[in-house]
Amino acid sequence: MRALIAAATGLAVALVLVFTITALGSPAGETSPKPLLTTVPAHP
Amino acid sequence: MRRKAGLVLLALAVFFAALSPLLRWYAFPRLAKIPANQYQDMVLEAKDATLLDYGTMKARKVPEVTIVQTLKGNVEESEKIEKTAGRDVVVWDGLSYVVGPDGKMVSKIPERYIFDAHTQEPVHATGEMVDGDPVKRQGIEFKWPFLTEKRDYEYFDAQARVTAPIHYKGTQNFRGVDVYYFEQTIPWTKVRFPKTMPVEGITPESVAKTGTTRWYTTVRKFWVEPLTGAPVYGEEIHKEELRGGTLLGGREKVTAFAGHVKMREDYIDSTVALVKSNRTLVLLMTSYLPWGFLALALVLLSLSLYLEARGRRPGDPRPTKDAEPEPVNA
């Protein structure tokens, strides 16, 4: 019974961790202030 | 105490064993996406190209024509579209700016490309356009999906505004990176004149009145890193002609542009470096971590079973008592 509880705890923590990370995602940030280029840049 | 440690190890073993497939098949498809605020520029060159001189309306050889391509993620627009689309969307405002050998503008074509941040499938929304004309893209443009497959894809051609297959032609090694090589041929197609012409006073409408039409063909080549879906190199054998009408002074056709367009060397280096680092991130999510976690889970499970087995074995040998002699039958 104790082994079953331990296994279930491990599984639950893994699920919570993955769901939380994917739900948080990554922030979209802001649109770059740099313009669309109309001159040839010297380097990347 | 030993049994408690065994249970903790078992819990950890199950934790990592569960994390392994969850990371690969649940988290990766949701976390791998193109950032909405990405800004990137690219310079391509066509050496010894042919270019139309609009003053004389004759084609001439020029040492170089440069194409500056910028893609800028429009975060505000993507957030607006996400509300109705119900998925992560990227809006790229792009500009292809072509510069002649004298540094003057040859053409400039803006476009807006809207697509799913995870799958790169096009998303249709108001504002999607090429050179100011509304379009409804099918297929991909600029970038392949994550975990690109060895198959043909549908690729959108912004000049002809058509979608045509881009064929998988094999696996190659490009500067230390294993890549899939794709090729698309757009046959001679009548296309619109750019809204912004290189000579002041000439507009697409005024050219159209002369009866002259613009035709275009290209062979498009991409070397794509399959894990990230990012092209590390690209080439185009591009030809444009003006045909018929009074503008050509009785000639049947004149070359407007012909050249073998290739990525500039410094941009190839930076693209390869960027793709290599992003490739490692994808590998981490799809291979290194899932397999690592699985191996760790097996080790932890073995340790847990070992501790459990030792916990059940008697610690010290008990003193042996002299057994009572059993009665023996005669």
PDB file of C-alpha atoms in Angstrom, chain B residues 24-252:
ATOM      1  CA  ARG B  24       8.471  14.517 -25.414  1.00  0.00           C
ATOM      2  CA  TRP B  25       4.815  14.172 -26.425  1.00  0.00           C
ATOM      3  CA  TYR B  26       2.960  16.658 -24.224  1.00  0.00           C
ATOM      4  CA  ALA B  27       5.298  19.513 -23.296  1.00  0.00           C
ATOM      5  CA  PHE B  28       7.425  19.733 -26.462  1.00  0.00           C
ATOM      6  CA  PRO B  29       4.579  20.301 -28.958  1.00  0.00           C
ATOM      7  CA  ARG B  30       3.191  23.000 -26.658  1.00  0.00           C
ATOM      8  CA  LEU B  31       6.454  24.699 -25.723  1.00  0.00           C
ATOM      9  CA  ALA B  32       8.211  24.624 -29.100  1.00  0.00           C
ATOM     10  CA  LYS B  33       7.009  27.736 -30.889  1.00  0.00           C
ATOM     11  CA  ILE B  34       8.181  30.713 -32.853  1.00  0.00           C
ATOM     12  CA  PRO B  35       8.368  33.752 -30.547  1.00  0.00           C
ATOM     13  CA  ALA B  36       5.849  36.423 -31.514  1.00  0.00           C
ATOM     14  CA  ASN B  37       8.424  39.216 -31.186  1.00  0.00           C
ATOM     15  CA  GLN B  38      11.152  37.757 -33.387  1.00  0.00           C
ATOM     16  CA  TYR B  39      13.059  40.183 -35.609  1.00  0.00           C
ATOM     17  CA  GLN B  40      15.368  38.921 -38.293  1.00  0.00           C
ATOM     18  CA  ASP B  41      17.052  40.251 -41.376  1.00  0.00           C
ATOM     19  CA  MET B  42      18.736  38.490 -44.250  1.00  0.00           C
ATOM     20  CA  VAL B  43      20.890  39.676 -47.116  1.00  0.00           C
ATOM     21  CA  LEU B  44      20.961  37.818 -50.413  1.00  0.00           C
ATOM     22  CA  GLU B  45      23.082  38.684 -53.425  1.00  0.00           C
ATOM     23  CA  ALA B  46      22.937  37.982 -57.144  1.00  0.00           C
ATOM     24  CA  LYS B  47      26.393  38.446 -58.683  1.00  0.00           C
ATOM     25  CA  ASP B  48      26.691  39.262 -62.413  1.00  0.00           C
ATOM     26  CA  ALA B  49      22.959  39.674 -62.711  1.00  0.00           C
ATOM     27  CA  THR B  50      20.879  41.103 -65.539  1.00  0.00           C
ATOM     28  CA  LEU B  51      18.738  44.105 -64.683  1.00  0.00           C
ATOM     29  CA  LEU B  52      16.381  46.258 -66.709  1.00  0.00           C
ATOM     30  CA  ASP B  53      17.350  49.894 -67.133  1.00  0.00           C
ATOM     31  CA  TYR B  54      13.998  51.668 -67.008  1.00  0.00           C
ATOM     32  CA  GLY B  55      15.552  54.755 -68.652  1.00  0.00           C
ATOM     33  CA  THR B  56      16.435  52.953 -71.895  1.00  0.00           C
ATOM     34  CA  MET B  57      14.126  49.948 -71.349  1.00  0.00           C
ATOM     35  CA  LYS B  58      17.072  47.687 -72.145  1.00  0.00           C
ATOM     36  CA  ALA B  59      18.511  44.846 -70.063  1.00  0.00           C
ATOM     37  CA  ARG B  60      22.111  45.284 -68.899  1.00  0.00           C
ATOM     38  CA  LYS B  61      24.633  43.255 -66.995  1.00  0.00           C
ATOM     39  CA  VAL B  62      25.330  44.532 -63.487  1.00  0.00           C
ATOM     40  CA  PRO B  63      27.964  43.318 -61.017  1.00  0.00           C
ATOM     41  CA  GLU B  64      25.514  42.792 -58.180  1.00  0.00           C
ATOM     42  CA  VAL B  65      21.913  43.035 -57.099  1.00  0.00           C
ATOM     43  CA  THR B  66      21.203  42.825 -53.364  1.00  0.00           C
ATOM     44  CA  ILE B  67      17.996  41.723 -51.690  1.00  0.00           C
ATOM     45  CA  VAL B  68      17.457  42.761 -48.091  1.00  0.00           C
ATOM     46  CA  GLN B  69      14.736  40.752 -46.436  1.00  0.00           C
ATOM     47  CA  THR B  70      13.381  41.703 -43.013  1.00  0.00           C
ATOM     48  CA  LEU B  71      10.827  39.838 -40.929  1.00  0.00           C
ATOM     49  CA  LYS B  72       9.450  41.538 -37.858  1.00  0.00           C
ATOM     50  CA  GLY B  73       7.096  39.895 -35.383  1.00  0.00           C
ATOM     51  CA  ASN B  74       4.104  42.138 -34.705  1.00  0.00           C
ATOM     52  CA  VAL B  75       3.138  41.256 -31.107  1.00  0.00           C
ATOM     53  CA  GLU B  76       0.086  43.552 -30.872  1.00  0.00           C
ATOM     54  CA  GLU B  77      -1.456  42.100 -34.049  1.00  0.00           C
ATOM     55  CA  SER B  78      -0.710  38.520 -33.010  1.00  0.00           C
ATOM     56  CA  GLU B  79      -2.402  39.041 -29.621  1.00  0.00           C
ATOM     57  CA  LYS B  80      -5.427  40.526 -31.379  1.00  0.00           C
ATOM     58  CA  ILE B  81      -5.720  37.551 -33.777  1.00  0.00           C
ATOM     59  CA  GLU B  82      -5.093  35.003 -30.986  1.00  0.00           C
ATOM     60  CA  LYS B  83      -8.298  36.120 -29.276  1.00  0.00           C
ATOM     61  CA  THR B  84     -10.429  34.931 -32.210  1.00  0.00           C
ATOM     62  CA  ALA B  85      -8.171  32.151 -33.524  1.00  0.00           C
ATOM     63  CA  GLY B  86      -7.890  30.510 -30.097  1.00  0.00           C
ATOM     64  CA  ARG B  87      -4.286  29.441 -30.626  1.00  0.00           C
ATOM     65  CA  ASP B  88      -0.783  30.873 -30.515  1.00  0.00           C
ATOM     66  CA  VAL B  89      -0.324  33.024 -33.583  1.00  0.00           C
ATOM     67  CA  VAL B  90       2.683  34.807 -35.059  1.00  0.00           C
ATOM     68  CA  VAL B  91       2.329  37.811 -37.337  1.00  0.00           C
ATOM     69  CA  TRP B  92       5.354  38.578 -39.452  1.00  0.00           C
ATOM     70  CA  ASP B  93       5.497  41.928 -41.212  1.00  0.00           C
ATOM     71  CA  GLY B  94       8.075  41.457 -43.919  1.00  0.00           C
ATOM     72  CA  LEU B  95       9.812  43.571 -46.509  1.00  0.00           C
ATOM     73  CA  SER B  96      11.817  42.406 -49.512  1.00  0.00           C
ATOM     74  CA  TYR B  97      13.868  45.395 -50.568  1.00  0.00           C
ATOM     75  CA  VAL B  98      15.889  44.996 -53.761  1.00  0.00           C
ATOM     76  CA  VAL B  99      18.859  47.300 -54.293  1.00  0.00           C
ATOM     77  CA  GLY B 100      20.700  47.784 -57.587  1.00  0.00           C
ATOM     78  CA  PRO B 101      24.484  48.193 -57.997  1.00  0.00           C
ATOM     79  CA  ASP B 102      24.157  51.978 -57.631  1.00  0.00           C
ATOM     80  CA  GLY B 103      22.462  51.564 -54.247  1.00  0.00           C
ATOM     81  CA  LYS B 104      19.083  52.659 -55.598  1.00  0.00           C
ATOM     82  CA  MET B 105      15.851  50.805 -54.958  1.00  0.00           C
ATOM     83  CA  VAL B 106      14.832  48.333 -57.674  1.00  0.00           C
ATOM     84  CA  SER B 107      11.698  47.093 -55.965  1.00  0.00           C
ATOM     85  CA  LYS B 108      10.164  46.771 -52.540  1.00  0.00           C
ATOM     86  CA  ILE B 109       7.473  44.314 -51.651  1.00  0.00           C
ATOM     87  CA  PRO B 110       5.908  44.327 -48.176  1.00  0.00           C
ATOM     88  CA  GLU B 111       3.909  41.380 -46.929  1.00  0.00           C
ATOM     89  CA  ARG B 112       2.128  40.154 -43.850  1.00  0.00           C
ATOM     90  CA  TYR B 113       2.353  36.467 -43.028  1.00  0.00           C
ATOM     91  CA  ILE B 114       0.154  35.082 -40.230  1.00  0.00           C
ATOM     92  CA  PHE B 115       0.733  31.551 -38.988  1.00  0.00           C
ATOM     93  CA  ASP B 116       0.368  29.100 -36.104  1.00  0.00           C
ATOM     94  CA  ALA B 117       3.344  29.512 -33.761  1.00  0.00           C
ATOM     95  CA  HIS B 118       3.665  25.753 -33.203  1.00  0.00           C
ATOM     96  CA  THR B 119       2.836  24.137 -36.545  1.00  0.00           C
ATOM     97  CA  GLN B 120       3.596  27.000 -38.993  1.00  0.00           C
ATOM     98  CA  GLU B 121       0.198  26.409 -40.618  1.00  0.00           C
ATOM     99  CA  PRO B 122      -1.143  29.644 -42.130  1.00  0.00           C
ATOM    100  CA  VAL B 123      -3.830  31.452 -40.160  1.00  0.00           C
ATOM    101  CA  HIS B 124      -6.213  33.583 -42.160  1.00  0.00           C
ATOM    102  CA  ALA B 125      -7.085  36.970 -40.742  1.00  0.00           C
ATOM    103  CA  THR B 126      -7.612  40.507 -41.940  1.00  0.00           C
ATOM    104  CA  GLY B 127      -4.305  42.067 -42.865  1.00  0.00           C
ATOM    105  CA  GLU B 128      -2.783  39.012 -44.512  1.00  0.00           C
ATOM    106  CA  MET B 129      -1.306  40.429 -47.714  1.00  0.00           C
ATOM    107  CA  VAL B 130       1.452  40.655 -50.295  1.00  0.00           C
ATOM    108  CA  ASP B 131       2.335  44.111 -51.603  1.00  0.00           C
ATOM    109  CA  GLY B 132      -0.936  45.487 -50.256  1.00  0.00           C
ATOM    110  CA  ASP B 133      -3.126  42.876 -51.978  1.00  0.00           C
ATOM    111  CA  PRO B 134      -5.100  40.554 -49.694  1.00  0.00           C
ATOM    112  CA  VAL B 135      -4.042  36.912 -50.064  1.00  0.00           C
ATOM    113  CA  LYS B 136      -5.058  33.623 -48.482  1.00  0.00           C
ATOM    114  CA  ARG B 137      -1.915  31.563 -48.129  1.00  0.00           C
ATOM    115  CA  GLN B 138      -1.878  27.811 -48.228  1.00  0.00           C
ATOM    116  CA  GLY B 139       1.225  25.953 -47.133  1.00  0.00           C
ATOM    117  CA  ILE B 140       4.329  27.287 -45.460  1.00  0.00           C
ATOM    118  CA  GLU B 141       6.550  30.283 -46.158  1.00  0.00           C
ATOM    119  CA  PHE B 142      10.083  31.113 -44.933  1.00  0.00           C
ATOM    120  CA  LYS B 143      10.181  28.347 -42.301  1.00  0.00           C
ATOM    121  CA  TRP B 144       9.374  24.639 -42.072  1.00  0.00           C
ATOM    122  CA  PRO B 145       7.607  23.086 -39.054  1.00  0.00           C
ATOM    123  CA  PHE B 146       9.574  21.752 -36.094  1.00  0.00           C
ATOM    124  CA  LEU B 147      10.624  18.118 -36.710  1.00  0.00           C
ATOM    125  CA  THR B 148      10.497  18.526 -40.488  1.00  0.00           C
ATOM    126  CA  GLU B 149       9.760  15.295 -42.325  1.00  0.00           C
ATOM    127  CA  LYS B 150      11.394  13.804 -45.414  1.00  0.00           C
ATOM    128  CA  ARG B 151       8.478  14.650 -47.689  1.00  0.00           C
ATOM    129  CA  ASP B 152       7.184  17.315 -50.038  1.00  0.00           C
ATOM    130  CA  TYR B 153       5.562  20.395 -48.504  1.00  0.00           C
ATOM    131  CA  GLU B 154       3.271  23.051 -49.935  1.00  0.00           C
ATOM    132  CA  TYR B 155       5.137  26.350 -50.174  1.00  0.00           C
ATOM    133  CA  PHE B 156       3.641  29.777 -50.850  1.00  0.00           C
ATOM    134  CA  ASP B 157       5.266  31.867 -53.573  1.00  0.00           C
ATOM    135  CA  ALA B 158       4.767  35.543 -52.782  1.00  0.00           C
ATOM    136  CA  GLN B 159       5.615  36.780 -56.315  1.00  0.00           C
ATOM    137  CA  ALA B 160       3.158  34.558 -58.159  1.00  0.00           C
ATOM    138  CA  ARG B 161       0.876  34.362 -55.101  1.00  0.00           C
ATOM    139  CA  VAL B 162       0.387  30.668 -55.657  1.00  0.00           C
ATOM    140  CA  THR B 163       1.068  27.625 -53.530  1.00  0.00           C
ATOM    141  CA  ALA B 164       3.046  24.826 -55.139  1.00  0.00           C
ATOM    142  CA  PRO B 165       4.850  21.755 -53.839  1.00  0.00           C
ATOM    143  CA  ILE B 166       8.428  22.109 -52.667  1.00  0.00           C
ATOM    144  CA  HIS B 167      10.047  18.721 -53.126  1.00  0.00           C
ATOM    145  CA  TYR B 168      12.260  16.899 -50.651  1.00  0.00           C
ATOM    146  CA  LYS B 169      15.362  15.962 -52.647  1.00  0.00           C
ATOM    147  CA  GLY B 170      17.549  14.261 -50.070  1.00  0.00           C
ATOM    148  CA  THR B 171      19.643  14.698 -46.948  1.00  0.00           C
ATOM    149  CA  GLN B 172      22.922  16.603 -47.087  1.00  0.00           C
ATOM    150  CA  ASN B 173      25.513  17.987 -44.717  1.00  0.00           C
ATOM    151  CA  PHE B 174      25.795  21.760 -44.818  1.00  0.00           C
ATOM    152  CA  ARG B 175      28.744  23.163 -42.832  1.00  0.00           C
ATOM    153  CA  GLY B 176      28.520  20.465 -40.184  1.00  0.00           C
ATOM    154  CA  VAL B 177      24.727  20.428 -39.945  1.00  0.00           C
ATOM    155  CA  ASP B 178      22.604  17.580 -41.319  1.00  0.00           C
ATOM    156  CA  VAL B 179      19.955  19.215 -43.471  1.00  0.00           C
ATOM    157  CA  TYR B 180      17.089  18.284 -45.771  1.00  0.00           C
ATOM    158  CA  TYR B 181      17.342  19.743 -49.251  1.00  0.00           C
ATOM    159  CA  PHE B 182      14.086  21.062 -50.795  1.00  0.00           C
ATOM    160  CA  GLU B 183      13.499  22.430 -54.283  1.00  0.00           C
ATOM    161  CA  GLN B 184      10.544  24.180 -55.892  1.00  0.00           C
ATOM    162  CA  THR B 185      10.150  25.271 -59.508  1.00  0.00           C
ATOM    163  CA  ILE B 186       7.660  27.973 -60.377  1.00  0.00           C
ATOM    164  CA  PRO B 187       7.156  27.865 -64.176  1.00  0.00           C
ATOM    165  CA  TRP B 188       6.789  31.079 -66.193  1.00  0.00           C
ATOM    166  CA  THR B 189       3.801  32.807 -64.614  1.00  0.00           C
ATOM    167  CA  LYS B 190       2.227  36.181 -65.317  1.00  0.00           C
ATOM    168  CA  VAL B 191       2.569  38.276 -62.168  1.00  0.00           C
ATOM    169  CA  ARG B 192       1.526  41.728 -61.041  1.00  0.00           C
ATOM    170  CA  PHE B 193       3.849  44.724 -61.200  1.00  0.00           C
ATOM    171  CA  PRO B 194       5.091  45.838 -57.783  1.00  0.00           C
ATOM    172  CA  LYS B 195       3.098  48.734 -56.318  1.00  0.00           C
ATOM    173  CA  THR B 196       6.321  50.707 -55.936  1.00  0.00           C
ATOM    174  CA  MET B 197       8.227  51.007 -59.211  1.00  0.00           C
ATOM    175  CA  PRO B 198      11.892  52.054 -59.405  1.00  0.00           C
ATOM    176  CA  VAL B 199      11.227  55.118 -61.575  1.00  0.00           C
ATOM    177  CA  GLU B 200       9.178  58.045 -60.353  1.00  0.00           C
ATOM    178  CA  GLY B 201       6.022  58.652 -62.307  1.00  0.00           C
ATOM    179  CA  ILE B 202       5.705  55.040 -63.461  1.00  0.00           C
ATOM    180  CA  THR B 203       2.950  53.160 -61.704  1.00  0.00           C
ATOM    181  CA  PRO B 204       1.573  49.647 -62.213  1.00  0.00           C
ATOM    182  CA  GLU B 205      -1.556  51.272 -63.656  1.00  0.00           C
ATOM    183  CA  SER B 206       0.366  53.355 -66.209  1.00  0.00           C
ATOM    184  CA  VAL B 207       2.365  50.266 -67.300  1.00  0.00           C
ATOM    185  CA  ALA B 208      -0.815  48.224 -67.575  1.00  0.00           C
ATOM    186  CA  LYS B 209      -2.213  50.789 -70.015  1.00  0.00           C
ATOM    187  CA  THR B 210       0.677  50.047 -72.410  1.00  0.00           C
ATOM    188  CA  GLY B 211      -0.317  46.394 -72.538  1.00  0.00           C
ATOM    189  CA  THR B 212       3.058  45.235 -71.245  1.00  0.00           C
ATOM    190  CA  THR B 213       2.896  42.339 -68.817  1.00  0.00           C
ATOM    191  CA  ARG B 214       5.352  40.996 -66.243  1.00  0.00           C
ATOM    192  CA  TRP B 215       6.331  37.310 -66.158  1.00  0.00           C
ATOM    193  CA  TYR B 216       8.377  35.412 -63.634  1.00  0.00           C
ATOM    194  CA  THR B 217       9.956  32.002 -63.091  1.00  0.00           C
ATOM    195  CA  THR B 218      12.143  30.708 -60.305  1.00  0.00           C
ATOM    196  CA  VAL B 219      13.874  27.635 -58.977  1.00  0.00           C
ATOM    197  CA  ARG B 220      13.841  27.924 -55.202  1.00  0.00           C
ATOM    198  CA  LYS B 221      16.287  25.874 -53.127  1.00  0.00           C
ATOM    199  CA  PHE B 222      16.318  25.502 -49.350  1.00  0.00           C
ATOM    200  CA  TRP B 223      18.591  23.563 -47.025  1.00  0.00           C
ATOM    201  CA  VAL B 224      16.514  22.984 -43.889  1.00  0.00           C
ATOM    202  CA  GLU B 225      17.703  21.813 -40.482  1.00  0.00           C
ATOM    203  CA  PRO B 226      14.992  19.223 -39.702  1.00  0.00           C
ATOM    204  CA  LEU B 227      14.720  19.507 -35.894  1.00  0.00           C
ATOM    205  CA  THR B 228      14.111  23.258 -35.850  1.00  0.00           C
ATOM    206  CA  GLY B 229      12.627  23.491 -39.362  1.00  0.00           C
ATOM    207  CA  ALA B 230      14.855  26.496 -39.984  1.00  0.00           C
ATOM    208  CA  PRO B 231      16.514  26.976 -43.357  1.00  0.00           C
ATOM    209  CA  VAL B 232      20.279  27.339 -42.891  1.00  0.00           C
ATOM    210  CA  TYR B 233      20.818  28.302 -46.509  1.00  0.00           C
ATOM    211  CA  GLY B 234      18.789  29.309 -49.536  1.00  0.00           C
ATOM    212  CA  GLU B 235      19.267  30.019 -53.221  1.00  0.00           C
ATOM    213  CA  GLU B 236      17.017  31.125 -56.044  1.00  0.00           C
ATOM    214  CA  ILE B 237      17.542  31.074 -59.798  1.00  0.00           C
ATOM    215  CA  HIS B 238      15.213  33.924 -60.541  1.00  0.00           C
ATOM    216  CA  LYS B 239      14.118  35.383 -63.904  1.00  0.00           C
ATOM    217  CA  GLU B 240      11.668  38.157 -64.707  1.00  0.00           C
ATOM    218  CA  GLU B 241      10.595  39.413 -68.124  1.00  0.00           C
ATOM    219  CA  LEU B 242       8.398  42.162 -69.489  1.00  0.00           C
ATOM    220  CA  ARG B 243       6.402  40.964 -72.463  1.00  0.00           C
ATOM    221  CA  GLY B 244       4.467  42.688 -75.227  1.00  0.00           C
ATOM    222  CA  GLY B 245       2.792  46.075 -75.206  1.00  0.00           C
ATOM    223  CA  THR B 246       3.939  49.429 -76.477  1.00  0.00           C
ATOM    224  CA  LEU B 247       6.446  49.927 -73.653  1.00  0.00           C
ATOM    225  CA  LEU B 248       8.962  47.567 -75.299  1.00  0.00           C
ATOM    226  CA  GLY B 249       9.049  49.430 -78.629  1.00  0.00           C
ATOM    227  CA  GLY B 250       8.044  46.499 -80.750  1.00  0.00           C
ATOM    228  CA  ARG B 251      10.184  43.922 -78.977  1.00  0.00           C
ATOM    229  CA  GLU B 252       8.501  40.739 -77.917  1.00  0.00           C
TER     230      GLU B 252
END
